[in-house]
mmCIF file of C-alpha atoms in Angstrom:
data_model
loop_
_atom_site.group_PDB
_atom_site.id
_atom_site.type_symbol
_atom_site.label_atom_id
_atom_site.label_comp_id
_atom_site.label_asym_id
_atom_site.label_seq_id
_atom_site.Cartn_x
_atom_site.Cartn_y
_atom_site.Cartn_z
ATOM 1 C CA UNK A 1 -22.079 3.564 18.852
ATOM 2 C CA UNK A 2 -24.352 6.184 17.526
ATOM 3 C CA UNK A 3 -28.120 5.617 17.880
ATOM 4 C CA UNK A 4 -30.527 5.696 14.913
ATOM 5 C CA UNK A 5 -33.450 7.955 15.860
ATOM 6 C CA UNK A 6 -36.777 7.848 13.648
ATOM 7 C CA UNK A 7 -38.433 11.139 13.144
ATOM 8 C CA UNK A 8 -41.014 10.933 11.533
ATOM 9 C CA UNK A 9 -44.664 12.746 11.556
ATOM 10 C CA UNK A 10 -47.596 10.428 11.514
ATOM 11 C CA UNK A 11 -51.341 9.947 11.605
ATOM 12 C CA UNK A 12 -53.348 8.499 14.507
ATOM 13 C CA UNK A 13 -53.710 5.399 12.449
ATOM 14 C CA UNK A 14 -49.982 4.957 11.298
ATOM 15 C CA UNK A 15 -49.570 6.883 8.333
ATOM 16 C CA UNK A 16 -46.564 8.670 7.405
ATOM 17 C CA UNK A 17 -48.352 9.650 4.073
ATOM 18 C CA UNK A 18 -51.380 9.372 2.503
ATOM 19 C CA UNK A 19 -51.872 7.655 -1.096
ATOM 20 C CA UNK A 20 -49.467 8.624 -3.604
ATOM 21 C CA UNK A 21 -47.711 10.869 -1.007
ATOM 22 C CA UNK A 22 -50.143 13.031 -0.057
ATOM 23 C CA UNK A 23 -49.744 14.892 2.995
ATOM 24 C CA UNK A 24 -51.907 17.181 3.065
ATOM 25 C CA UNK A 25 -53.705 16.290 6.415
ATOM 26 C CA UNK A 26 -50.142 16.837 8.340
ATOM 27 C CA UNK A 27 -49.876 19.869 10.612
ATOM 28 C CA UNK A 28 -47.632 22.259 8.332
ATOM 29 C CA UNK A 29 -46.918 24.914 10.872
ATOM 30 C CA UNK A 30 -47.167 26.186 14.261
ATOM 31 C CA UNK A 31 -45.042 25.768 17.318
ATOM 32 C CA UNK A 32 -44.922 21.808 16.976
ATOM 33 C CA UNK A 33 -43.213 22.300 13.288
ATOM 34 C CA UNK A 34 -40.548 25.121 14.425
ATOM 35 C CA UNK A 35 -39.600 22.932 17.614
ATOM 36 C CA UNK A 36 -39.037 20.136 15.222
ATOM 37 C CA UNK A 37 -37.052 21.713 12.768
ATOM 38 C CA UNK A 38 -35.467 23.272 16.077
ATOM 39 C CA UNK A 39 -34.777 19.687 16.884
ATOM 40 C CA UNK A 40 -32.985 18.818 13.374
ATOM 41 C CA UNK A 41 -29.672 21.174 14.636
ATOM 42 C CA UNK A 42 -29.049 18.481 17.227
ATOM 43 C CA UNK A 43 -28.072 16.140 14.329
ATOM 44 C CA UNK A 44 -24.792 15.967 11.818
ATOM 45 C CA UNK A 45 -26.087 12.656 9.811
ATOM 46 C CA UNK A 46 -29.303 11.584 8.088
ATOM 47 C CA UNK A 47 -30.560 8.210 6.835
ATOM 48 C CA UNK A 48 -33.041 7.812 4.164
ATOM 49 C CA UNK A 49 -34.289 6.136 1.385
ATOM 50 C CA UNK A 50 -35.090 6.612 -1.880
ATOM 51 C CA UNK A 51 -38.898 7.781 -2.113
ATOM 52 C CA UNK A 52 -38.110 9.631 0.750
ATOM 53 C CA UNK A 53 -35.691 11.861 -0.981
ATOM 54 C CA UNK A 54 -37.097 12.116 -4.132
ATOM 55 C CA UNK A 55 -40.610 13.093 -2.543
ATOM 56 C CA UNK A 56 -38.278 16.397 -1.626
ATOM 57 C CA UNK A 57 -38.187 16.448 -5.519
ATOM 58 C CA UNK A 58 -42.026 18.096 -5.489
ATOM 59 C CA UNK A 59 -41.029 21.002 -2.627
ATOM 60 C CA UNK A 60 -37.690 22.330 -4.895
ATOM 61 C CA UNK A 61 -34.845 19.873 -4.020
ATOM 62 C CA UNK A 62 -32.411 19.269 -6.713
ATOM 63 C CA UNK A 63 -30.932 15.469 -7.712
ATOM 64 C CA UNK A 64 -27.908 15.237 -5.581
ATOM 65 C CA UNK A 65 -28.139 17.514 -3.494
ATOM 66 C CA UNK A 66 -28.609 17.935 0.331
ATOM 67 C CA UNK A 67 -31.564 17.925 1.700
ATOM 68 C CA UNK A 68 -30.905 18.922 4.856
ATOM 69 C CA UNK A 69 -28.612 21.741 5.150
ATOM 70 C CA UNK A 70 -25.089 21.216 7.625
ATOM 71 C CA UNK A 71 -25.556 17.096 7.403
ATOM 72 C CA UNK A 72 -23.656 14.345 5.873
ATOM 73 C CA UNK A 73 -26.477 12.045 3.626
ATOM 74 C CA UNK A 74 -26.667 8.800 3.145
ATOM 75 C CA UNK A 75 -29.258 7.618 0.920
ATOM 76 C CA UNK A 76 -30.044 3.640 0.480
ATOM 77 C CA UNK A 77 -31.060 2.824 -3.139
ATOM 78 C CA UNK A 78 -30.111 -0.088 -5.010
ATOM 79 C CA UNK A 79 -31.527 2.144 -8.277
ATOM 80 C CA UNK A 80 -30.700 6.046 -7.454
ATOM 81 C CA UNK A 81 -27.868 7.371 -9.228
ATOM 82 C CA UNK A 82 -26.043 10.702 -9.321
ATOM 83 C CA UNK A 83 -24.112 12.633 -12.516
ATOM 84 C CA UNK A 84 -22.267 14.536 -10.036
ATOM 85 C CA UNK A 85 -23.446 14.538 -6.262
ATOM 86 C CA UNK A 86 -22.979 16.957 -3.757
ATOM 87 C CA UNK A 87 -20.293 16.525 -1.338
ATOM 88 C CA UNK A 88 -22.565 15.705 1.483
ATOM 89 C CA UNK A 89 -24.335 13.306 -0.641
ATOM 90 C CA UNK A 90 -23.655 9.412 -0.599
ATOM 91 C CA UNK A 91 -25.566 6.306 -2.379
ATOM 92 C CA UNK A 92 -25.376 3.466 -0.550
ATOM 93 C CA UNK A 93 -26.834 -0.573 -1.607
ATOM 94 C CA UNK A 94 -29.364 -1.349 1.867
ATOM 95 C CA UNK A 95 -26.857 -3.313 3.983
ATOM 96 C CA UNK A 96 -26.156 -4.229 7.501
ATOM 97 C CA UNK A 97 -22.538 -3.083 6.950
ATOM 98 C CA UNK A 98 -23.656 0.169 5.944
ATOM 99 C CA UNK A 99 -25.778 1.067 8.622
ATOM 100 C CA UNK A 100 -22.955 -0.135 11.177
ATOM 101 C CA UNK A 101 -20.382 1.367 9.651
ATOM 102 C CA UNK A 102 -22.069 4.754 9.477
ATOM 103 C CA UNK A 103 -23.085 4.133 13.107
ATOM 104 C CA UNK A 104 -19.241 4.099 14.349
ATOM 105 C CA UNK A 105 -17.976 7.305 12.955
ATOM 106 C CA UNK A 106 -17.808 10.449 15.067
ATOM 107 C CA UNK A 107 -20.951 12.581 15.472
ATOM 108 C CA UNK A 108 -24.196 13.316 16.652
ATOM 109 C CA UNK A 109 -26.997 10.868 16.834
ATOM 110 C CA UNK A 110 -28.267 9.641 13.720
ATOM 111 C CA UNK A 111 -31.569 11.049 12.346
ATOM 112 C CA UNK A 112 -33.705 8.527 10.364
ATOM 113 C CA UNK A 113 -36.112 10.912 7.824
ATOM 114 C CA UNK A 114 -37.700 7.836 6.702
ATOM 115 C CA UNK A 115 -39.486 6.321 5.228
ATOM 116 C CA UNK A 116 -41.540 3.467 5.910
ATOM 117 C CA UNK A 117 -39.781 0.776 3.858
ATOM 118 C CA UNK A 118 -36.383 1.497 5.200
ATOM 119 C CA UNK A 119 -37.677 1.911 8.951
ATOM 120 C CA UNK A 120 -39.300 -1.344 8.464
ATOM 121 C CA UNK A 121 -36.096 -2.748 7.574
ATOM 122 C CA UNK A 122 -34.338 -1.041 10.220
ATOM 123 C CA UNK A 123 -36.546 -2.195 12.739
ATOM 124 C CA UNK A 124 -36.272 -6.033 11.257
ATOM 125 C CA UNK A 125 -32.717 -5.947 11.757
ATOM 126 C CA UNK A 126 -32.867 -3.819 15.511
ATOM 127 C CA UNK A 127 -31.393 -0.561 14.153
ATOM 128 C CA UNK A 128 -33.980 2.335 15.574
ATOM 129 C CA UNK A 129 -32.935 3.003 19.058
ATOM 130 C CA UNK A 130 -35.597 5.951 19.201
ATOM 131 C CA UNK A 131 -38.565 6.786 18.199
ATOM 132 C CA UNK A 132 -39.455 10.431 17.803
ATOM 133 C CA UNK A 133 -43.362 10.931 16.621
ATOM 134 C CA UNK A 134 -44.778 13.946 15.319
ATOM 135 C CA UNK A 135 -47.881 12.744 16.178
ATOM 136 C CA UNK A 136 -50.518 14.421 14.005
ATOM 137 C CA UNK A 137 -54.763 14.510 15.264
ATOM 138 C CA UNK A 138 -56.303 12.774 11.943
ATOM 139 C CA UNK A 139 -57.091 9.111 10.460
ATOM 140 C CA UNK A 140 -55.234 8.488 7.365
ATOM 141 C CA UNK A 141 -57.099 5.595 6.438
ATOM 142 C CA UNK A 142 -54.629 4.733 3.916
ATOM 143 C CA UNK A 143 -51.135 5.121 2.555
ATOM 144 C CA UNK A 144 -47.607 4.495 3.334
ATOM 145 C CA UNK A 145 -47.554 2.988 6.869
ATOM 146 C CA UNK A 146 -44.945 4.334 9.975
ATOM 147 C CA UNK A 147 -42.924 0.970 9.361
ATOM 148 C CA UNK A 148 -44.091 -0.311 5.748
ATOM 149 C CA UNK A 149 -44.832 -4.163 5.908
ATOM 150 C CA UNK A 150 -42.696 -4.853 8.975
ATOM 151 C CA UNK A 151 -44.143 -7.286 11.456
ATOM 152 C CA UNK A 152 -41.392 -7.110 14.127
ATOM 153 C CA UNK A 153 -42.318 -6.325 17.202
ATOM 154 C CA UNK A 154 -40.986 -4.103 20.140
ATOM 155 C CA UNK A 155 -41.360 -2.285 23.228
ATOM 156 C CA UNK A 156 -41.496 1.620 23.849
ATOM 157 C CA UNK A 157 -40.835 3.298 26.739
ATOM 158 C CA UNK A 158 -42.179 7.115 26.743
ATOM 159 C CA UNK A 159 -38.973 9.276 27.530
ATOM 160 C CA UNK A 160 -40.800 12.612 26.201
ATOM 161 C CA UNK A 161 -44.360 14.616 25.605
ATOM 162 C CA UNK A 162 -44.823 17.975 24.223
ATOM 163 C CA UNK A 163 -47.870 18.974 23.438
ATOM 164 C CA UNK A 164 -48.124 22.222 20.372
ATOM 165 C CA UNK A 165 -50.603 24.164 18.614
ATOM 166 C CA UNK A 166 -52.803 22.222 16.285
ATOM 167 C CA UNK A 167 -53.312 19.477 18.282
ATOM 168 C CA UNK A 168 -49.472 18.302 17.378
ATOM 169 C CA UNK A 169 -48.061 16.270 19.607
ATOM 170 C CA UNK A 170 -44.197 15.335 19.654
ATOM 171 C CA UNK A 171 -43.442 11.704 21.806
ATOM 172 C CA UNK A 172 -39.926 10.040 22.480
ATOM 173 C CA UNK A 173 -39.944 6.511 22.924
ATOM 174 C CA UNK A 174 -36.692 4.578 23.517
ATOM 175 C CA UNK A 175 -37.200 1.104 21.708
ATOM 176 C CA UNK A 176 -36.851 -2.514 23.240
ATOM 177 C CA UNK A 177 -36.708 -5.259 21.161
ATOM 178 C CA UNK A 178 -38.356 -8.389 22.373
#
């Protein structure tokens, strides 16, 4: 079965954005940004949800459309709806079903954009296998939080460190559930 695997950039606090999305305070280039984007070739899928994709709506991405070029989408929405959707481009209801049924067809690992609400949810129900964190040298203070109002808790185990320009760090943690 193909592993879920949460990318996601954060503050020191737990932040994946600040107040009404603001992100401002995130390292937006260097070494630490190309390696990631470097990283996003190792992937065929992506997972997101709603305010995640339509946050791309503010940097030039287009209703229905891919946001990531060369992967199959699957957004999870009850509300989002599409005229005429790209190809690559799928709406799915939040479900268990979903998730597992995405999980056993053919491909890469799975790459979890975000955001907070739906890796909450994902980590209520066990899905993230791995956690990748862009780990970003400021306090947020405020904002949408790495796993919105989820309370479950788990175990990490450091795989991977690099260390980048900036002060960017980039960690792999494989995730035990208690």
């Amino acid at each position: 079965m193909r592993k879920i695997v949460y990318y996601v950039a954060s503050s020191l606090d737990g932040y994946i954005a600040g107040p009404h999305g603001d992100i401002s305070g995130f390292v937006s280039a260097g070494s630490g940004v190309e390696a990631y984007l470097a990283d996003l070739a190792a992937y065929d899928t992506v997972i997101m949800g709603r305010k995640t994709y339509e946050f791309g709506y503010a940097y030039g991405l287009q209703p229905g459309q891919p946001a990531y070029a060369g992967m199959k989408h699957y957004l999870f929405s009850s509300t989002l709806a599409f005229s005429s959707p790209h190809p690559d481009v799928q709406v799915l209801a939040p479900s268990l079903a979903a998730i597992e049924s995405i999980q056993q067809q053919p491909g890469t690992d799975i790459y979890l954009c975000g955001g907070g609400q739906l890796a909450g949810w994902l980590l209520d129900h066990r899905k993230i296998d791995v956690l990748k964190l862009k780990l970003n040298p400021f306090i947020q203070g405020s904002g949408t939080r790495i796993f919105g109002s989820s309370a479950t808790q788990a175990q990490l185990q450091l795989q991977a460190s690099r260390q980048f320009d900036h002060g960017l760090q980039i960690l792999t943690f494989g995730v035990r559930y208690a």
